[in-house]
Coordinates of C-alpha atoms in Angstrom, one line a residue:
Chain A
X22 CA 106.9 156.3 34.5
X23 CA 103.6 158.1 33.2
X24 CA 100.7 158.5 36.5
X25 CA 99.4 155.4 37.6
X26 CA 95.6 154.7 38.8
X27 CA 95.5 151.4 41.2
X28 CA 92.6 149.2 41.7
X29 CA 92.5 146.1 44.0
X30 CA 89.0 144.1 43.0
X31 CA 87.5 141.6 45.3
X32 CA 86.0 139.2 42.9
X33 CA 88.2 137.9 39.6
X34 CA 84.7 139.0 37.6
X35 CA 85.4 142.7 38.7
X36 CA 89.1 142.5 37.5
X37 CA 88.3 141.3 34.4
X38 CA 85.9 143.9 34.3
X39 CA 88.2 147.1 35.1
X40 CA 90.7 145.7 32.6
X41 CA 88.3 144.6 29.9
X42 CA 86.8 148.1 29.9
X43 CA 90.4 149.9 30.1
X44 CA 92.4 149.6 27.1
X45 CA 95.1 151.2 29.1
X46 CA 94.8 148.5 32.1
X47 CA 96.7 146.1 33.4
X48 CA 96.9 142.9 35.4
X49 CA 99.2 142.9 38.5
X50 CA 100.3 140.0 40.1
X51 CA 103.3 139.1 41.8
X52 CA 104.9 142.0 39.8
X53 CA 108.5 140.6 39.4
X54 CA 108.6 141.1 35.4
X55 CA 105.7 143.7 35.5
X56 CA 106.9 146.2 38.2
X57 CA 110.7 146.3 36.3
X58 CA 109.1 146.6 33.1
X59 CA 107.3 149.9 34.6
X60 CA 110.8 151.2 35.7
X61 CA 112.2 150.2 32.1
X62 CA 109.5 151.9 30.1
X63 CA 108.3 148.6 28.7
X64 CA 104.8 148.6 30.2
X65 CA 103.5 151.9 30.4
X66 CA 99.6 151.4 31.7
X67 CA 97.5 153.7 33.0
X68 CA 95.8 151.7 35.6
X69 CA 97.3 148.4 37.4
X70 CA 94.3 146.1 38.8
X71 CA 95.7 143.9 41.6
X72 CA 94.7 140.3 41.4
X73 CA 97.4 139.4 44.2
X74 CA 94.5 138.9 47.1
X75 CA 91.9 137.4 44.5
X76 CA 90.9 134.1 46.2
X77 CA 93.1 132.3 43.7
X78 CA 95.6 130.7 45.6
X79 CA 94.7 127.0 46.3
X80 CA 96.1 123.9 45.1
X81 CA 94.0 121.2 44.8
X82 CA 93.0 117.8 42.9
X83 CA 89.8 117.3 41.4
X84 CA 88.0 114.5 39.7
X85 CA 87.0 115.5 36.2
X86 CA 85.9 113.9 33.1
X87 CA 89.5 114.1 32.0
X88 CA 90.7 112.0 35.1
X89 CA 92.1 113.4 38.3
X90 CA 93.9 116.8 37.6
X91 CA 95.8 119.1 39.8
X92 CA 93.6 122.8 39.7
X93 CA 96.6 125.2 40.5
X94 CA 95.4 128.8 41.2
X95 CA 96.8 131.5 39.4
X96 CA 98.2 133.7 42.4
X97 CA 99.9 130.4 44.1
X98 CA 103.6 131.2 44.0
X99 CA 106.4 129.2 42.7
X100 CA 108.3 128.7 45.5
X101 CA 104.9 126.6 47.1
X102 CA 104.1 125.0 44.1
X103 CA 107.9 123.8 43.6
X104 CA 107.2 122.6 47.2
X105 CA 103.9 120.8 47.0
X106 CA 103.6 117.2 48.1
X107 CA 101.6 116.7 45.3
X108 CA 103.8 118.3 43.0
X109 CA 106.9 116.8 44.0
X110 CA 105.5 113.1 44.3
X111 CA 103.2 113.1 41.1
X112 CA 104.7 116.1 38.9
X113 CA 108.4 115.5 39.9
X114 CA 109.1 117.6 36.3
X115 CA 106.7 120.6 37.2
X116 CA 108.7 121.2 40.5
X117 CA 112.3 121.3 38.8
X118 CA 111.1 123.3 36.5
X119 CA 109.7 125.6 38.9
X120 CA 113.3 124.9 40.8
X121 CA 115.4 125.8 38.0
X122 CA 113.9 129.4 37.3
X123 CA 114.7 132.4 39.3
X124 CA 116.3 133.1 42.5
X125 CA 114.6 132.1 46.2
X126 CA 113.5 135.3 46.4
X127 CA 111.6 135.8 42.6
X128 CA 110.3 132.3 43.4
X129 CA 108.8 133.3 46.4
X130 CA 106.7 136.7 44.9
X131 CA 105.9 135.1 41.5
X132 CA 103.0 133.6 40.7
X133 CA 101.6 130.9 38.4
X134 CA 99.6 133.4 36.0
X135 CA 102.7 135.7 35.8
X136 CA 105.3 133.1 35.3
X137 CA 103.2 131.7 32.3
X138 CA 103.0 135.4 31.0
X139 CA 106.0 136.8 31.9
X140 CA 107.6 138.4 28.5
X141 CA 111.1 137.7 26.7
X142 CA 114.1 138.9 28.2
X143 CA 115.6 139.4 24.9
X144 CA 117.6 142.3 25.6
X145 CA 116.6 144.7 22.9
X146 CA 113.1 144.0 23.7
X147 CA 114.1 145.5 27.2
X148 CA 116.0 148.8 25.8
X149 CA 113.8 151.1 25.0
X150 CA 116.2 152.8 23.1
X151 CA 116.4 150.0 20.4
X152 CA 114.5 148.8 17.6
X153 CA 111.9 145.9 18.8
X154 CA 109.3 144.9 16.8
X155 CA 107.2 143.4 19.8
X156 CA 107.6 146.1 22.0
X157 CA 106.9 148.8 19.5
X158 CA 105.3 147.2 16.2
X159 CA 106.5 148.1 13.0
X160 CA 109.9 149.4 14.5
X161 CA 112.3 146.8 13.5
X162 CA 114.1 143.7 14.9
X163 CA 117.2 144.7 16.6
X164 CA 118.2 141.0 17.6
X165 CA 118.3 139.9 13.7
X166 CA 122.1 140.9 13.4
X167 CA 122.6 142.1 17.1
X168 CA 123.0 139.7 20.5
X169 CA 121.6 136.5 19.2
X170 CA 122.9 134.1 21.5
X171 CA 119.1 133.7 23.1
X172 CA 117.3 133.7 20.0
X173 CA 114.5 130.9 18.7
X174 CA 115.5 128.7 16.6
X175 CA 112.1 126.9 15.7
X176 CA 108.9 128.9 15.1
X177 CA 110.1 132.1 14.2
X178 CA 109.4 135.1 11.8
X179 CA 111.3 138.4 10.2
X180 CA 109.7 140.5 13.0
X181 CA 110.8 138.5 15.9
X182 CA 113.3 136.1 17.1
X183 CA 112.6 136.2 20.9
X184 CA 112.0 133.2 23.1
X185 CA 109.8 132.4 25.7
X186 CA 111.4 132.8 29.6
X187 CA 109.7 130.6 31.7
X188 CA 110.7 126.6 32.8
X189 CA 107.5 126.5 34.0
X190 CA 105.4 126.6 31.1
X191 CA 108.2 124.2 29.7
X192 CA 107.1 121.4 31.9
X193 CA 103.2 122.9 32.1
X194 CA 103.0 121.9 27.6
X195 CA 104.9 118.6 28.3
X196 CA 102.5 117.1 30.8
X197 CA 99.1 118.8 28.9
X198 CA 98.2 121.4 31.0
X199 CA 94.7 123.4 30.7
X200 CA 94.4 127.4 31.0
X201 CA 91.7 128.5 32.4
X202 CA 90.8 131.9 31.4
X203 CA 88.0 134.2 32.5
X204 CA 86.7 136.6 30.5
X205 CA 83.7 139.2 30.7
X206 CA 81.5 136.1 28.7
X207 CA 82.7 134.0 31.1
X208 CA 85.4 130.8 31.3
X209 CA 87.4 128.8 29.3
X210 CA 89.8 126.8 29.3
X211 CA 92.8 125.5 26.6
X212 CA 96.1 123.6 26.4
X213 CA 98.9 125.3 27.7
X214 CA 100.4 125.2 24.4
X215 CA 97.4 127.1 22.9
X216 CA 98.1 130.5 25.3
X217 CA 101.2 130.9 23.5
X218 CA 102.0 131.8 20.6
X219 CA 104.7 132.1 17.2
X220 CA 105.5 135.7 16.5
X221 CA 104.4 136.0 12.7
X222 CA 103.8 139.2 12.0
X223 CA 102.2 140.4 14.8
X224 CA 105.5 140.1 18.2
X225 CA 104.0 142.3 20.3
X226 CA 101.4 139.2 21.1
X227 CA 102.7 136.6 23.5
X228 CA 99.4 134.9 23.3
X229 CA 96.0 134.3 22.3
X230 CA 94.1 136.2 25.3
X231 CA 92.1 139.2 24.6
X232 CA 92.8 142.3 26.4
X233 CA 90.4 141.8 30.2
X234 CA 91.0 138.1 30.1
X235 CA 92.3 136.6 33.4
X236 CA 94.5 133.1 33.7
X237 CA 92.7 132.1 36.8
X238 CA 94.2 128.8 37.0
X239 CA 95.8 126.1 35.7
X240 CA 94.9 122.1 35.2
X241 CA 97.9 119.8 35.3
X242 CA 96.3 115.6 34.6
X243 CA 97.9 113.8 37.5
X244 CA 98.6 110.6 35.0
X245 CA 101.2 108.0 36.1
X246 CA 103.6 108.9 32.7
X247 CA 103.1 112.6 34.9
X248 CA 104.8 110.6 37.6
X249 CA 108.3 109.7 36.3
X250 CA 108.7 113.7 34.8
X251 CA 111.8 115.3 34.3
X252 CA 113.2 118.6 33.6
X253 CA 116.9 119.8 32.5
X254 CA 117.9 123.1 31.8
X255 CA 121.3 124.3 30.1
X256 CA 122.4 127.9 31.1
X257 CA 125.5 130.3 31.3
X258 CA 125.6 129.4 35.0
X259 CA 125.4 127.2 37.5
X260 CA 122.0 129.2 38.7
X261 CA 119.9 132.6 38.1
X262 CA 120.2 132.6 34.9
X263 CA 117.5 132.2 32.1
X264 CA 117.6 128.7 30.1
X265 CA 119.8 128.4 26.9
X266 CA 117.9 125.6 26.1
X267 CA 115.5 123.3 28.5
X268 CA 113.9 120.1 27.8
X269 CA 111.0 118.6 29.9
X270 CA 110.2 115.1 29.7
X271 CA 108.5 112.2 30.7
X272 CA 108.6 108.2 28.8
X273 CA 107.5 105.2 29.8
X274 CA 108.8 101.8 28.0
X275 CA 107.6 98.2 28.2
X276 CA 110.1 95.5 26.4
X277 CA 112.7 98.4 25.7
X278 CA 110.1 100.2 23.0
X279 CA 108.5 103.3 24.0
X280 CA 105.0 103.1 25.2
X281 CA 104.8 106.6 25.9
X282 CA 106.1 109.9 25.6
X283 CA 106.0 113.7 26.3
X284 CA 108.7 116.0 25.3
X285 CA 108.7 120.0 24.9
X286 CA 111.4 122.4 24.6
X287 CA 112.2 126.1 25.9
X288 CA 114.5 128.2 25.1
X289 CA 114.1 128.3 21.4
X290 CA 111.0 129.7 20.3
X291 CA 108.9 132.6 20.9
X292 CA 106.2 129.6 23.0
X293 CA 107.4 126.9 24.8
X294 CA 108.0 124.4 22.4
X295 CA 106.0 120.9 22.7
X296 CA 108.4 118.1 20.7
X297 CA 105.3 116.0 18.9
X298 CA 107.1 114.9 15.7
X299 CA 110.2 113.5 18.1
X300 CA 107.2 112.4 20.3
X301 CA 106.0 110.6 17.5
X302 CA 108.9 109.7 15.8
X303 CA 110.2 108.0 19.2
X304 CA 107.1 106.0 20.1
X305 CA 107.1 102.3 19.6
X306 CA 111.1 102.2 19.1
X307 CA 114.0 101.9 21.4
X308 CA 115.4 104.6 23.8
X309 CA 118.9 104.4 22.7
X310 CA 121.6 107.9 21.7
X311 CA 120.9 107.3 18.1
X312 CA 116.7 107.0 18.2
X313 CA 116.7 110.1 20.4
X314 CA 119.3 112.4 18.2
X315 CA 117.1 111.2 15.1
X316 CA 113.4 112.2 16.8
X317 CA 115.3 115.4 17.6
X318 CA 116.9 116.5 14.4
X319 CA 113.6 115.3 13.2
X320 CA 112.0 118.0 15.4
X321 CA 114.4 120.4 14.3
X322 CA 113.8 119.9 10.4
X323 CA 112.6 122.9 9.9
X324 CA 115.0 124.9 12.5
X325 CA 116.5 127.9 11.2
X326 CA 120.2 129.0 13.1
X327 CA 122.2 131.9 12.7
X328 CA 125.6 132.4 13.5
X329 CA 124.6 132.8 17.0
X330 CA 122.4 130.4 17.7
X331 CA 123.9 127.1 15.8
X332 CA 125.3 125.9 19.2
X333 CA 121.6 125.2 20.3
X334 CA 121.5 122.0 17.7
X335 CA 123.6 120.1 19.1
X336 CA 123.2 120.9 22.4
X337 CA 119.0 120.4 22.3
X338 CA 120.5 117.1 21.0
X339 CA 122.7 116.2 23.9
X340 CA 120.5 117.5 26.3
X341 CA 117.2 115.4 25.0
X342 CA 119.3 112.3 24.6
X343 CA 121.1 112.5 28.1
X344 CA 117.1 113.5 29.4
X345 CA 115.4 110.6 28.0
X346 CA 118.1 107.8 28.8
X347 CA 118.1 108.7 32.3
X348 CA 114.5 108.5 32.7
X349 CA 114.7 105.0 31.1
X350 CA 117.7 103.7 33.0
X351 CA 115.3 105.5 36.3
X352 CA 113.1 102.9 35.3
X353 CA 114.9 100.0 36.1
X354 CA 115.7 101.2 39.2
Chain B
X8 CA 97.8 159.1 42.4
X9 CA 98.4 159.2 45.8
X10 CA 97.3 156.4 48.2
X11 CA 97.2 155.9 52.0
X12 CA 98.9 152.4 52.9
X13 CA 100.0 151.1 56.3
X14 CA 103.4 149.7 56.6
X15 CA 104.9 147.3 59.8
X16 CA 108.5 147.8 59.8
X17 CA 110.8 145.7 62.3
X18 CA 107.8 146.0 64.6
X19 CA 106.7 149.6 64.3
X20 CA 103.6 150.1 62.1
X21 CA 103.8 153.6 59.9
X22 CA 100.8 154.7 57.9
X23 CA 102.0 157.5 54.8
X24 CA 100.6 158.5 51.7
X25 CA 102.1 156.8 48.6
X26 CA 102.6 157.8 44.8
X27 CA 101.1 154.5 43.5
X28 CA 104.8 154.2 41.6
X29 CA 106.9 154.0 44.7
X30 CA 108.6 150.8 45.0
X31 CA 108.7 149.3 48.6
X32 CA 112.2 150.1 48.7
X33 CA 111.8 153.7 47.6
X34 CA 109.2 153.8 50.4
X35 CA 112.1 152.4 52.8
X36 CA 114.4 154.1 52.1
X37 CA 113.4 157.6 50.9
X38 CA 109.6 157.9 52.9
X39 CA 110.4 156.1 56.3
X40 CA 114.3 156.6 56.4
X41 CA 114.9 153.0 56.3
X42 CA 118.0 152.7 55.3
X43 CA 119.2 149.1 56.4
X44 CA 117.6 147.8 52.7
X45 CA 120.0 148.9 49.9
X46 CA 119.4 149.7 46.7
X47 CA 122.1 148.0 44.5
X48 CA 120.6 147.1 40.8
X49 CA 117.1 148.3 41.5
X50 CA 116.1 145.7 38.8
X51 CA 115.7 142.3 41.2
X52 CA 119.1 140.8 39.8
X53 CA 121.2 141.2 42.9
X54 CA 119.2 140.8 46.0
X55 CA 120.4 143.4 48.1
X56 CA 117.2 145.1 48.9
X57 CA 116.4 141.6 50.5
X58 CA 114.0 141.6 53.6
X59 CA 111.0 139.5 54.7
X60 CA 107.8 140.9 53.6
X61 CA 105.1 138.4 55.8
X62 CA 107.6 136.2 56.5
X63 CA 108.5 135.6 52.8
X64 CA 112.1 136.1 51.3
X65 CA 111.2 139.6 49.0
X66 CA 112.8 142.0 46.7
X67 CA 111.4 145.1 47.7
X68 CA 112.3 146.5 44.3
X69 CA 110.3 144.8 42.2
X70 CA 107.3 145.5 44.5
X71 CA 105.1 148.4 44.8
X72 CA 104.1 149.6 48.0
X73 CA 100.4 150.6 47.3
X74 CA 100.2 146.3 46.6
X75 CA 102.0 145.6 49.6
X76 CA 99.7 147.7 52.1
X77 CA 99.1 146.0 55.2
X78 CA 102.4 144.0 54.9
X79 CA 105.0 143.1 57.6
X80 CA 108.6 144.4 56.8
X81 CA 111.3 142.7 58.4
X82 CA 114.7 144.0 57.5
X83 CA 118.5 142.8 59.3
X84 CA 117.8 146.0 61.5
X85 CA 114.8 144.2 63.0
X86 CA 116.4 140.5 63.2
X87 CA 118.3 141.1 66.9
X88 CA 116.8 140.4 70.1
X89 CA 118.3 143.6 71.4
X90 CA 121.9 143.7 71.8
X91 CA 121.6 139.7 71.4
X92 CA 121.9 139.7 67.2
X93 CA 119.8 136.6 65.6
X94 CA 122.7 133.5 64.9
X95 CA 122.6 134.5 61.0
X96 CA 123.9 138.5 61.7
X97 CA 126.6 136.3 64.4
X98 CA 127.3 134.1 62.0
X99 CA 128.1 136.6 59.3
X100 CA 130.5 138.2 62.0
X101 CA 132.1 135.0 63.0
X102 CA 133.3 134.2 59.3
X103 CA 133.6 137.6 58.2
X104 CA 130.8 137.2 55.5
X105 CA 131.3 140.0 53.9
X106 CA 133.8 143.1 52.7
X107 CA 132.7 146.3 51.7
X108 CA 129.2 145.3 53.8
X109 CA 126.9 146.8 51.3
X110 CA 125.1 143.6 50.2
X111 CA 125.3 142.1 54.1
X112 CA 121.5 143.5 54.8
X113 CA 120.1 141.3 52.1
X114 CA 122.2 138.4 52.5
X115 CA 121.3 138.0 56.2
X116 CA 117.4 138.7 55.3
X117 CA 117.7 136.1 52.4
X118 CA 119.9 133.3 54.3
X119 CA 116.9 133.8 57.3
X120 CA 114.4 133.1 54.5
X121 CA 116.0 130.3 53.1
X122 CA 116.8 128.4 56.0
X123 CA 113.1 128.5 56.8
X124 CA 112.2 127.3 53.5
X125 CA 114.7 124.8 54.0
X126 CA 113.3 123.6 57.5
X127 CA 109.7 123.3 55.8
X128 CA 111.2 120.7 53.8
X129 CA 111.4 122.9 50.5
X130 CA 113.2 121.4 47.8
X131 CA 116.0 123.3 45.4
X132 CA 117.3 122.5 42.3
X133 CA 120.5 120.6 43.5
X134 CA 118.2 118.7 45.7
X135 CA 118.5 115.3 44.4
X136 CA 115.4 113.5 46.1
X137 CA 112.3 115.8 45.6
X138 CA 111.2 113.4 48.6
X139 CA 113.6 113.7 51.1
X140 CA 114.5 116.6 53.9
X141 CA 116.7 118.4 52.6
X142 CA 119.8 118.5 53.9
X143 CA 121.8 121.8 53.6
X144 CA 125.6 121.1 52.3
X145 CA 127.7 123.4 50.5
X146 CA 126.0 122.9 47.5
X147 CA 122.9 123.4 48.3
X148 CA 123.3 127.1 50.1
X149 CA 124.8 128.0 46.8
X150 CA 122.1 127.1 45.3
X151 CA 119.7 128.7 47.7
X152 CA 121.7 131.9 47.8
X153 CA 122.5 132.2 44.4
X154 CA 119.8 135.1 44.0
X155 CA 122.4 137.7 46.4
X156 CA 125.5 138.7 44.6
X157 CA 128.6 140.1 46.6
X158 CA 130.4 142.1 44.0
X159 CA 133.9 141.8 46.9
X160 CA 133.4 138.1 46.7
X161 CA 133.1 137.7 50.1
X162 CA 131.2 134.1 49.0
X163 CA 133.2 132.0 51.1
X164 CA 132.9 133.9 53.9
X165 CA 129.3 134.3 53.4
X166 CA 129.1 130.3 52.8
X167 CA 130.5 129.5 56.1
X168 CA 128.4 132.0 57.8
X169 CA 125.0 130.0 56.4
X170 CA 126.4 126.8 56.9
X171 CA 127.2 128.0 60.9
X172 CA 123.2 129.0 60.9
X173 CA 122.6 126.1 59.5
X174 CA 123.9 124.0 62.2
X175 CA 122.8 126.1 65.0

C-alpha cells in the first residue's frame, strides 16, 4: 500500500475542495469496498479525505416542487435506512433491497454514497495480477473468455463486461431517485440512473462525476406506486452473496390493465439497469406470465449472452414474471 | 504518515500513534495486544474480526484506525460482568457453539449486535412483514448471522446458542 496522507474536513465544501484540488485524493466513507480495495492494490490514493462525520446523516421528508420526497444523507448507513419507518412503510422496495445486500455487519458501516459507488466485484477487476480494462485502461478484458458467470448482459462493450454490485441503486433507479452532488461550482442534482454509467470505451468510469464531486444525498419521491415496492434478488446462496440477477418493482392496475409501472434490473449491466421498454411495453395491458415474459424479452432485444451468462435470460424472465404477479395478486389483498 | 488516535477498548482508553494504513484490527491485535479479535480472511467475508465499534456490529478489517479515532471497542473479552460471562458467551458454552473456537470471538460480538438490532425492531431479509416486530426463529438468525462463517460447522451449535440468547 503506497504512504497515505488523511484529512477529516468539517464542512462537505472543504472535502470537495481537498479532493477537487488532489488528483491523487479520495473520498472515504464507510470504507467497506474502499479500505479492501487499498489492501488489494485497486485504489492506490495518496490522500483519503473522510466524509464519515460530515453532517450528512439525516433522513428526512421534504415538500418540493416534485411532491414530497425522502432527502437521505449520504453517510446514513444501510442498516438504518433498511430500518426506517419511513422506508419500510412507504419504500417497502428500498428496504429489501437494502436487506438483501451484505451481511449485518457491512450493513451496518456502509453508507448510502458508498453503496451507490461501490465498484464491480468482477473478479479480475479485483486481481491485480490480471488483465482489466477498468482498472488499468488499455490492459485488456480478462472476463471476455475467463469467469463469466457475473457478467452484463445488456449495455456492454469489448472493454468491459462488469456489472454493477449494489441492490440498493437497483431499487434507488426503479422508484426515480435524485443525486445530489456537490461540486467546487456548487450543487446538483440527477436521476439515479444518470450517475451510472455503460462502459464503452472508457471502464475505468463508473459514472458521470468529476473527480472532487461529492454524493451528498439522495431524493427518493414518496409516491403511492412507491408504496406497494418490491425487490427480489437471485443468488448462489441463501445470503452474503452478490445478486445473479435482481429485479425491483413496483405496478399498480385498475380493471386488470396496468396503470402504472416501474421496473429496473441489476445484475446485468455495468449500471443498474431501469426496464423502460418492458415498462412501456406492459402499460395499459394485463399482468399475466405471458405479457410479462414478452415486456421482458422485449427489454432484452438487444441482450448479448455468452456461454456463461445465457442462464440470466430466462431467469430475468422468471424472476420479473413471479415479481410482478405477486405485487398484483398483493393488490387484492 | 503517522497519526495520534485515541482508542476505548473493553473499557480502557489507549492513545498510540498510527500509520494512517493500519486497519483497526492490525491496531488490535499487533499495537495494543488485543488478541481476542481474529484475523481470519482480512477481506470482510468472514466476520471473525467481529466486535462493536460504538455499539454497532463492525468489521474491524475493513476499517482504518486513523477514521475510527475516538471510537469505543467492545470485543467478547469485554462482554463478561467479571467472572459472570454475558448470556451470549453462556449460551455458546451451553450448546457447544463452536469447534476449533477461532471464529467464536466474532460470532458472540455479532450475535450481541444483532440481537440488539433485532430488539430495535430492525427488519432482515426473511422478515416477511417490514411492519411487524420481528420475531427471531430459526430462520431468521441465519439470516442475521449469515455474515460469520465457521469453517468446523459448528452452525447448529452456534444456532441454538443465539436462539438460547434470544429467549433470555
Amino acid at each position: 500500500m503506497r504512504a497515505l496522507d488523511y484529512v477529516r474536513p468539517s464542512t462537505p465544501e472543504e472535502a470537495v475542495a481537498a479532493v477537487a484540488g488532489d488528483e491523487d485524493a479520495m473520498f472515504l466513507a464507510g470504507g467497506s469496498n474502499l479500505v479492501d480495495h487499498l489492501k488489494l492494490g485497486v485504489a492506490r490514493p495518496g490522500r483519503l479525505v473522510d466524509v464519515s462525520r460530515l453532517p450528512l446523516d439525516e433522513v428526512a421528508t421534504h415538500d418540493t416542487d416534485r411532491g414530497t420526497v425522502l432527502r437521505v444523507g449520504a453517510t446514513v448507513r444501510n442498516a438504518d435506512l433498511a430500518a426506517h419507518p419511513v422506508v419500510r412503510s412507504r419504500l417497502p422496495g428500498l428496504s429489501r433491497a437494502l436487506l438483501a445486500g451484505a451481511s449485518g455487519q457491512i450493513r451496518q458501516q456502509a453508507s448510502t454514497a458508498g453503496n451507490l459507488l461501490q465498484r464491480t466485484r468482477c473478479v479480475y477487476f479485483q486481481d491485480v495480477t490480471t488483465p482489466c480494462n477498468k482498472r488499468e485502461p488499455g490492459s485488456g478484458c480478462s472476463a471476455l473468455e475467463g469467469y463469466g458467470r457475473y457478467n452484463a448482459v445488456l449495455g456492454a462493450s469489448e472493454h468491459c463486461v462488469a456489472t454493477h454490485p449494489s441492490d440498493m441503486a437497483v431499487a434507488m433507479a426503479a422508484l426515480d431517485t435524485s443525486v445530489v452532488v456537490l461540486g467546487p461550482d456548487g450543487e446538483r442534482r440527477m436521476p439515479s440512473t444518470d450517475l451510472h454509467r455503460l462502459p464503452g470505451d472508457e471502464p475505468q468510469r463508473d459514472t458521470t462525476l468529476a473527480h472532487g464531486e461529492l454524493v451528498t444525498g439522495v431524493e427518493i419521491p414518496l409516491t403511492d406506486l412507491a408504496a406497494v415496492s418490491t425487490y427480489r434478488k437471485v443468488r448462489d446462496r441463501a445470503s452474503y452473496a452478490f445478486a445473479l440477477v435482481s429485479v425491483a418493482a413496483a405496478v399498480r392496475t385498475a380493471g386488470g390493465v396496468v396503470e402504472d409501472v416501474r421496473l429496473a434490473w441489476g445484475g446485468v449491466a455495468h449500471a443498474p439497469w431501469r426496464a423502460r421498454r418492458a415498462e412501456e411495453a406492459l402499460r395499459c395491458g394485463p399482468v399475466d406470465e405471458q405479457a410479462v415474459a414478452a415486456a421482458v424479452d422485449a427489454e432484452l432485444a438487444e441482450a448479448e449472452t455468452s456461454e456463461a451468462t445465457t442462464y440470466k435470460v430466462p431467469m430475468l424472465r422468471g424472476a420479473t414474471v413471479e415479481t410482478l404477479l405477486a405485487l398484483v395478486e398483493g393488490e387484492d389483498a | 504518515m503517522d497519526v495520534p488516535i485515541t482508542l476505548t477498548v473493553d473499557g480502557v482508553e489507549h492513545r498510540l500513534d498510527v500509520d494512517t494504513r493500519t486497519t483497526v484490527l492490525d491496531a488490535l491485535r499487533e499495537r495494543l495486544g488485543v488478541t481476542t479479535v481474529k484475523k481470519g480472511c482480512d477481506h470482510g467475508q468472514c466476520g471473525s474480526c467481529t466486535v462493536l465499534l460504538d455499539g454497532r456490529r463492525h468489521l474491524t478489517c475493513l476499517s482504518l484506525a486513523v477514521a475510527q479515532d475516538g471510537a469505543e471497542v467492545v470485543t467478547a473479552s469485554g462482554l463478561a460482568d467479571g467472572d459472570v460471562l454475558h448470556p451470549v458467551q453462556q449460551a455458546f458454552l451451553d450448546h457447544d457453539g463452536y469447534q476449533c473456537g477461532y471464529c467464536t470471538p466474532g460470532q458472540v460480538c455479532s450475535a450481541v449486535g444483532m440481537l440488539d438490532e433485532a430488539k430495535r425492531g430492525h427488519p432482515s431479509h426473511v422478515t416477511a412483514d417490514l411492519g411487524a416486530e420481528p420475531d427471531l426463529d430459526d430462520d431468521e438468525i441465519r439470516e442475521r448471522m449469515s455474515g460469520n462463517l465457521c469453517r468446523c460447522g459448528a452452525y447448529p451449535g452456534i444456532l441454538g446458542a443465539v436462539r438460547q440468547a434470544a429467549r433470555s
